[in-house]
mmCIF file of C-alpha atoms in Angstrom:
data_model
loop_
_atom_site.group_PDB
_atom_site.id
_atom_site.type_symbol
_atom_site.label_atom_id
_atom_site.label_comp_id
_atom_site.label_asym_id
_atom_site.label_seq_id
_atom_site.Cartn_x
_atom_site.Cartn_y
_atom_site.Cartn_z
ATOM 1 C CA GLN A 1 159.783 -171.136 47.005
ATOM 2 C CA VAL A 2 162.654 -168.848 48.430
ATOM 3 C CA LEU A 3 163.866 -170.506 51.998
ATOM 4 C CA LEU A 4 166.572 -168.868 54.113
ATOM 5 C CA GLN A 5 168.635 -170.942 56.144
ATOM 6 C CA GLN A 6 171.355 -169.652 58.901
ATOM 7 C CA TRP A 7 173.423 -171.023 61.521
ATOM 8 C CA GLY A 8 176.602 -170.254 63.347
ATOM 9 C CA ALA A 9 177.316 -170.562 66.927
ATOM 10 C CA GLY A 10 175.090 -169.942 69.791
ATOM 11 C CA LEU A 11 177.428 -170.122 72.779
ATOM 12 C CA LEU A 12 179.954 -167.474 73.079
ATOM 13 C CA LYS A 13 182.125 -165.698 75.844
ATOM 14 C CA PRO A 14 182.252 -161.523 76.122
ATOM 15 C CA SER A 15 184.568 -160.088 74.109
ATOM 16 C CA GLU A 16 184.458 -163.739 71.502
ATOM 17 C CA THR A 17 183.706 -162.681 67.617
ATOM 18 C CA LEU A 18 179.926 -163.534 66.272
ATOM 19 C CA SER A 19 179.363 -165.345 63.325
ATOM 20 C CA LEU A 20 176.904 -166.726 61.423
ATOM 21 C CA THR A 21 175.539 -167.785 58.005
ATOM 22 C CA CYS A 22 172.916 -167.556 56.014
ATOM 23 C CA ALA A 23 171.986 -169.600 52.292
ATOM 24 C CA VAL A 24 169.128 -168.128 50.247
ATOM 25 C CA SER A 25 167.806 -171.247 48.401
ATOM 26 C CA GLY A 26 164.798 -170.760 45.849
ATOM 27 C CA GLY A 27 164.938 -167.500 43.863
ATOM 28 C CA SER A 28 167.260 -165.037 43.142
ATOM 29 C CA PHE A 29 170.426 -164.075 45.095
ATOM 30 C CA SER A 30 170.565 -160.597 43.134
ATOM 31 C CA GLY A 31 168.370 -157.737 42.758
ATOM 32 C CA TYR A 32 167.295 -157.553 46.734
ATOM 33 C CA TYR A 33 168.614 -156.614 49.799
ATOM 34 C CA TRP A 34 170.391 -159.329 52.420
ATOM 35 C CA SER A 35 169.512 -157.639 56.056
ATOM 36 C CA TRP A 36 170.514 -159.159 59.273
ATOM 37 C CA ILE A 37 168.187 -158.789 62.397
ATOM 38 C CA ARG A 38 168.212 -159.392 66.027
ATOM 39 C CA GLN A 39 165.645 -159.254 68.716
ATOM 40 C CA SER A 40 165.833 -159.506 72.648
ATOM 41 C CA PRO A 41 163.022 -158.902 75.280
ATOM 42 C CA GLU A 42 165.964 -155.217 76.069
ATOM 43 C CA LYS A 43 166.218 -153.570 72.920
ATOM 44 C CA GLY A 44 163.059 -155.834 71.229
ATOM 45 C CA LEU A 45 163.565 -156.250 66.866
ATOM 46 C CA GLU A 46 166.876 -154.418 66.257
ATOM 47 C CA TRP A 47 167.938 -154.187 62.742
ATOM 48 C CA ILE A 48 171.428 -154.776 62.041
ATOM 49 C CA GLY A 49 172.274 -153.674 58.640
ATOM 50 C CA ARG A 50 171.723 -154.859 55.348
ATOM 51 C CA THR A 51 174.208 -156.255 52.011
ATOM 52 C CA SER A 52 173.536 -156.194 48.457
ATOM 53 C CA HIS A 53 175.015 -159.297 46.285
ATOM 54 C CA THR A 54 177.408 -156.995 45.395
ATOM 55 C CA GLY A 55 178.816 -156.497 48.735
ATOM 56 C CA LEU A 56 177.665 -153.398 48.921
ATOM 57 C CA SER A 57 176.831 -153.164 52.556
ATOM 58 C CA THR A 58 174.702 -150.530 54.961
ATOM 59 C CA TYR A 59 175.331 -151.281 58.900
ATOM 60 C CA SER A 60 172.338 -149.091 61.564
ATOM 61 C CA PRO A 61 174.951 -146.721 62.937
ATOM 62 C CA SER A 62 174.090 -147.929 66.066
ATOM 63 C CA LEU A 63 176.470 -151.470 65.456
ATOM 64 C CA ARG A 64 178.957 -150.272 62.477
ATOM 65 C CA SER A 65 181.888 -150.496 64.861
ATOM 66 C CA ARG A 66 181.963 -153.223 65.718
ATOM 67 C CA VAL A 67 180.037 -155.382 63.072
ATOM 68 C CA THR A 68 180.973 -156.446 59.726
ATOM 69 C CA PHE A 69 179.340 -158.653 57.168
ATOM 70 C CA SER A 70 180.681 -160.717 53.493
ATOM 71 C CA VAL A 71 178.746 -162.284 50.378
ATOM 72 C CA ASP A 72 179.688 -165.128 48.670
ATOM 73 C CA THR A 73 177.310 -165.562 45.471
ATOM 74 C CA SER A 74 178.926 -168.519 44.321
ATOM 75 C CA LYS A 75 176.774 -170.091 46.953
ATOM 76 C CA ASN A 76 174.282 -167.296 47.318
ATOM 77 C CA GLN A 77 175.127 -167.268 51.155
ATOM 78 C CA PHE A 78 175.875 -163.981 53.010
ATOM 79 C CA SER A 79 176.908 -163.913 56.521
ATOM 80 C CA LEU A 80 177.426 -162.115 59.542
ATOM 81 C CA LYS A 81 181.214 -161.285 61.970
ATOM 82 C CA LEU A 82 179.745 -159.306 65.072
ATOM 83 C CA THR A 83 183.007 -158.304 67.126
ATOM 84 C CA SER A 84 183.660 -157.951 70.406
ATOM 85 C CA LEU A 85 180.573 -158.515 72.712
ATOM 86 C CA THR A 86 178.714 -158.135 75.822
ATOM 87 C CA ALA A 87 176.194 -159.827 77.329
ATOM 88 C CA ALA A 88 173.544 -156.771 75.278
ATOM 89 C CA ASP A 89 174.876 -158.883 72.656
ATOM 90 C CA THR A 90 171.947 -161.391 73.665
ATOM 91 C CA GLY A 91 169.079 -162.310 71.360
ATOM 92 C CA VAL A 92 167.399 -163.909 68.167
ATOM 93 C CA TYR A 93 169.323 -163.483 64.942
ATOM 94 C CA TYR A 94 167.434 -163.939 62.210
ATOM 95 C CA CYS A 95 168.175 -163.031 58.099
ATOM 96 C CA ALA A 96 165.783 -161.739 56.002
ATOM 97 C CA ARG A 97 165.146 -160.825 52.157
ATOM 98 C CA GLY A 98 164.578 -157.597 51.505
ATOM 99 C CA GLU A 99 163.549 -154.776 49.206
ATOM 100 C CA VAL A 100 164.128 -150.696 50.023
ATOM 101 C CA GLY A 101 161.534 -149.998 52.330
ATOM 102 C CA LEU A 102 161.270 -153.716 53.279
ATOM 103 C CA VAL A 103 163.397 -155.507 55.741
ATOM 104 C CA GLY A 104 161.911 -159.251 55.325
ATOM 105 C CA ASP A 105 159.151 -160.344 53.220
ATOM 106 C CA TYR A 106 161.538 -163.655 53.781
ATOM 107 C CA TRP A 107 163.654 -164.762 57.586
ATOM 108 C CA GLY A 108 165.919 -167.271 58.403
ATOM 109 C CA GLN A 109 164.020 -169.156 61.220
ATOM 110 C CA GLY A 110 166.580 -167.646 63.693
ATOM 111 C CA THR A 111 169.698 -168.109 65.804
ATOM 112 C CA LEU A 112 169.315 -167.675 69.235
ATOM 113 C CA VAL A 113 172.504 -166.082 70.632
ATOM 114 C CA THR A 114 174.447 -165.813 73.656
ATOM 115 C CA VAL A 115 177.022 -164.179 75.814
ATOM 116 C CA SER A 116 177.775 -165.590 79.107
ATOM 117 C CA SER A 117 181.388 -166.178 80.658
ATOM 118 C CA GLU B 1 165.806 -141.727 63.239
ATOM 119 C CA ILE B 2 162.326 -142.388 63.088
ATOM 120 C CA VAL B 3 160.923 -144.253 66.497
ATOM 121 C CA LEU B 4 157.594 -146.189 66.268
ATOM 122 C CA THR B 5 155.391 -146.344 69.102
ATOM 123 C CA GLN B 6 152.528 -149.409 68.980
ATOM 124 C CA SER B 7 149.181 -148.802 71.606
ATOM 125 C CA PRO B 8 148.154 -150.959 72.838
ATOM 126 C CA GLY B 9 150.498 -152.670 74.735
ATOM 127 C CA THR B 10 148.396 -155.670 74.352
ATOM 128 C CA LEU B 11 144.801 -156.504 73.695
ATOM 129 C CA SER B 12 142.826 -158.822 75.775
ATOM 130 C CA LEU B 13 139.708 -160.116 72.068
ATOM 131 C CA SER B 14 137.531 -162.881 71.921
ATOM 132 C CA PRO B 15 137.386 -165.273 68.511
ATOM 133 C CA GLY B 16 135.959 -163.678 65.785
ATOM 134 C CA GLU B 17 136.227 -160.187 66.501
ATOM 135 C CA ARG B 18 137.547 -156.917 65.410
ATOM 136 C CA ALA B 19 141.385 -155.507 66.162
ATOM 137 C CA THR B 20 142.611 -152.310 65.708
ATOM 138 C CA LEU B 21 145.954 -151.651 66.198
ATOM 139 C CA SER B 22 148.100 -148.723 66.073
ATOM 140 C CA CYS B 23 150.931 -147.413 65.236
ATOM 141 C CA ARG B 24 152.089 -143.885 65.338
ATOM 142 C CA ALA B 25 155.733 -142.005 64.010
ATOM 143 C CA SER B 26 157.877 -139.800 66.019
ATOM 144 C CA GLN B 27 158.464 -138.533 62.104
ATOM 145 C CA SER B 28 156.076 -138.587 59.430
ATOM 146 C CA VAL B 29 157.256 -141.468 57.083
ATOM 147 C CA ASN B 30 156.763 -142.524 52.729
ATOM 148 C CA SER B 31 153.785 -144.550 53.294
ATOM 149 C CA ALA B 32 155.173 -146.996 50.018
ATOM 150 C CA TYR B 33 157.758 -148.128 53.419
ATOM 151 C CA LEU B 34 155.225 -148.848 56.493
ATOM 152 C CA ALA B 35 154.875 -152.551 57.118
ATOM 153 C CA TRP B 36 153.966 -155.006 59.646
ATOM 154 C CA TYR B 37 155.010 -158.672 60.532
ATOM 155 C CA GLN B 38 153.028 -161.109 63.057
ATOM 156 C CA GLN B 39 155.269 -163.202 65.098
ATOM 157 C CA ARG B 40 154.077 -166.601 66.351
ATOM 158 C CA PRO B 41 155.693 -167.569 69.803
ATOM 159 C CA GLY B 42 158.867 -169.527 68.523
ATOM 160 C CA GLN B 43 159.128 -167.737 64.789
ATOM 161 C CA ALA B 44 160.865 -165.324 63.273
ATOM 162 C CA PRO B 45 157.984 -162.738 62.386
ATOM 163 C CA ARG B 46 155.856 -162.539 58.815
ATOM 164 C CA LEU B 47 155.003 -160.807 57.120
ATOM 165 C CA LEU B 48 151.826 -159.887 56.019
ATOM 166 C CA ILE B 49 151.434 -155.608 55.415
ATOM 167 C CA TYR B 50 153.806 -153.500 53.415
ATOM 168 C CA ALA B 51 153.854 -150.344 51.869
ATOM 169 C CA THR B 52 150.469 -149.276 54.601
ATOM 170 C CA SER B 53 147.945 -151.270 53.314
ATOM 171 C CA SER B 54 149.465 -153.696 50.412
ATOM 172 C CA ARG B 55 149.137 -157.532 51.873
ATOM 173 C CA ALA B 56 151.277 -159.702 51.050
ATOM 174 C CA PRO B 57 151.476 -163.134 49.118
ATOM 175 C CA GLY B 58 148.994 -165.385 51.016
ATOM 176 C CA ILE B 59 147.946 -163.190 53.561
ATOM 177 C CA PRO B 60 143.823 -163.403 53.961
ATOM 178 C CA ASP B 61 141.610 -160.682 53.362
ATOM 179 C CA ARG B 62 140.502 -160.521 56.735
ATOM 180 C CA PHE B 63 144.637 -158.607 57.634
ATOM 181 C CA SER B 64 144.308 -154.928 56.217
ATOM 182 C CA GLY B 65 146.191 -151.696 56.273
ATOM 183 C CA SER B 66 145.652 -148.237 55.962
ATOM 184 C CA GLY B 67 147.669 -145.247 57.244
ATOM 185 C CA SER B 68 149.431 -142.126 56.388
ATOM 186 C CA GLY B 69 151.688 -139.703 57.680
ATOM 187 C CA THR B 70 152.206 -140.671 60.911
ATOM 188 C CA TYR B 71 149.821 -142.784 61.875
ATOM 189 C CA PHE B 72 148.871 -146.052 60.833
ATOM 190 C CA THR B 73 146.528 -148.935 61.909
ATOM 191 C CA LEU B 74 146.238 -152.729 61.639
ATOM 192 C CA SER B 75 142.716 -154.047 61.856
ATOM 193 C CA ILE B 76 141.957 -158.606 61.613
ATOM 194 C CA SER B 77 138.265 -158.580 61.209
ATOM 195 C CA GLY B 78 137.126 -161.764 63.326
ATOM 196 C CA LEU B 79 139.994 -162.914 64.488
ATOM 197 C CA GLU B 80 140.360 -166.870 64.148
ATOM 198 C CA PRO B 81 142.073 -169.114 66.480
ATOM 199 C CA GLU B 82 145.997 -168.415 64.711
ATOM 200 C CA ASP B 83 146.109 -164.483 64.556
ATOM 201 C CA PHE B 84 146.594 -164.339 68.658
ATOM 202 C CA ALA B 85 150.039 -163.495 68.532
ATOM 203 C CA VAL B 86 152.198 -160.136 68.371
ATOM 204 C CA TYR B 87 152.463 -157.556 65.867
ATOM 205 C CA TYR B 88 155.011 -155.761 64.852
ATOM 206 C CA CYS B 89 154.710 -152.182 62.155
ATOM 207 C CA GLN B 90 158.145 -151.499 60.444
ATOM 208 C CA GLN B 91 159.881 -148.220 58.603
ATOM 209 C CA TYR B 92 162.304 -147.293 56.440
ATOM 210 C CA GLY B 93 163.679 -143.359 56.766
ATOM 211 C CA GLY B 94 166.680 -143.217 54.622
ATOM 212 C CA SER B 95 169.869 -143.167 55.056
ATOM 213 C CA PRO B 96 169.206 -146.317 55.141
ATOM 214 C CA GLN B 97 167.757 -146.359 58.073
ATOM 215 C CA TYR B 98 164.786 -149.069 59.937
ATOM 216 C CA THR B 99 163.137 -149.139 62.987
ATOM 217 C CA PHE B 100 160.496 -151.881 64.159
ATOM 218 C CA GLY B 101 158.436 -150.644 67.385
ATOM 219 C CA GLN B 102 158.011 -152.283 70.263
ATOM 220 C CA GLY B 103 154.880 -154.214 69.000
ATOM 221 C CA THR B 104 151.421 -155.086 70.160
ATOM 222 C CA LYS B 105 150.053 -158.299 72.013
ATOM 223 C CA VAL B 106 146.604 -159.517 70.697
ATOM 224 C CA GLU B 107 145.331 -162.510 73.334
ATOM 225 C CA ILE B 108 141.864 -164.320 74.389
ATOM 226 C CA LYS B 109 139.733 -163.074 76.162
#
């Protein structure tokens, strides 16, 4: 059974950097895309970007300048960093396993991120 | 960017009734890259349908998907209590770029 477990700081101040990590267990880490998605009442579900086990990453154009993904294949983990946070970055962040046309067949439990001074 | 518009925003139905949810795209979508998710309160989205009409493992056969081009539908025949939730469509438009619809809430009438 594939399980995605995510963690990271949930309360941040404007201009700070968000860091989240997602650990994958119960399945192969290669052969899939690993995405980050966020959800807010204002924007709904928003795809942030995806990476592969090789670390080849693609980002949403709207967030590209502030996002970086990294991969640790020894631990079957992938991570998100989002810089220069503002209140508009508040929401629930999810990691997910997907394929070419599919964002996620398995999802992490979600992390509520609040950006407030 | 392909915009997905779901309708209706809210669907009020009774258990046992049939639900039909729509997802309209601003440009033609490859049918292989259209998916539907269910989200219950406090939970992550759950994959129901991929490639327009293929059910994900473990999804009951009362869920079905259809469509092509710019118009897709998700049908739920015989609503069960656990089916009252929010449903999202999602497409992949290359680049790569994934987008979601704004959701349809299926509520108990």
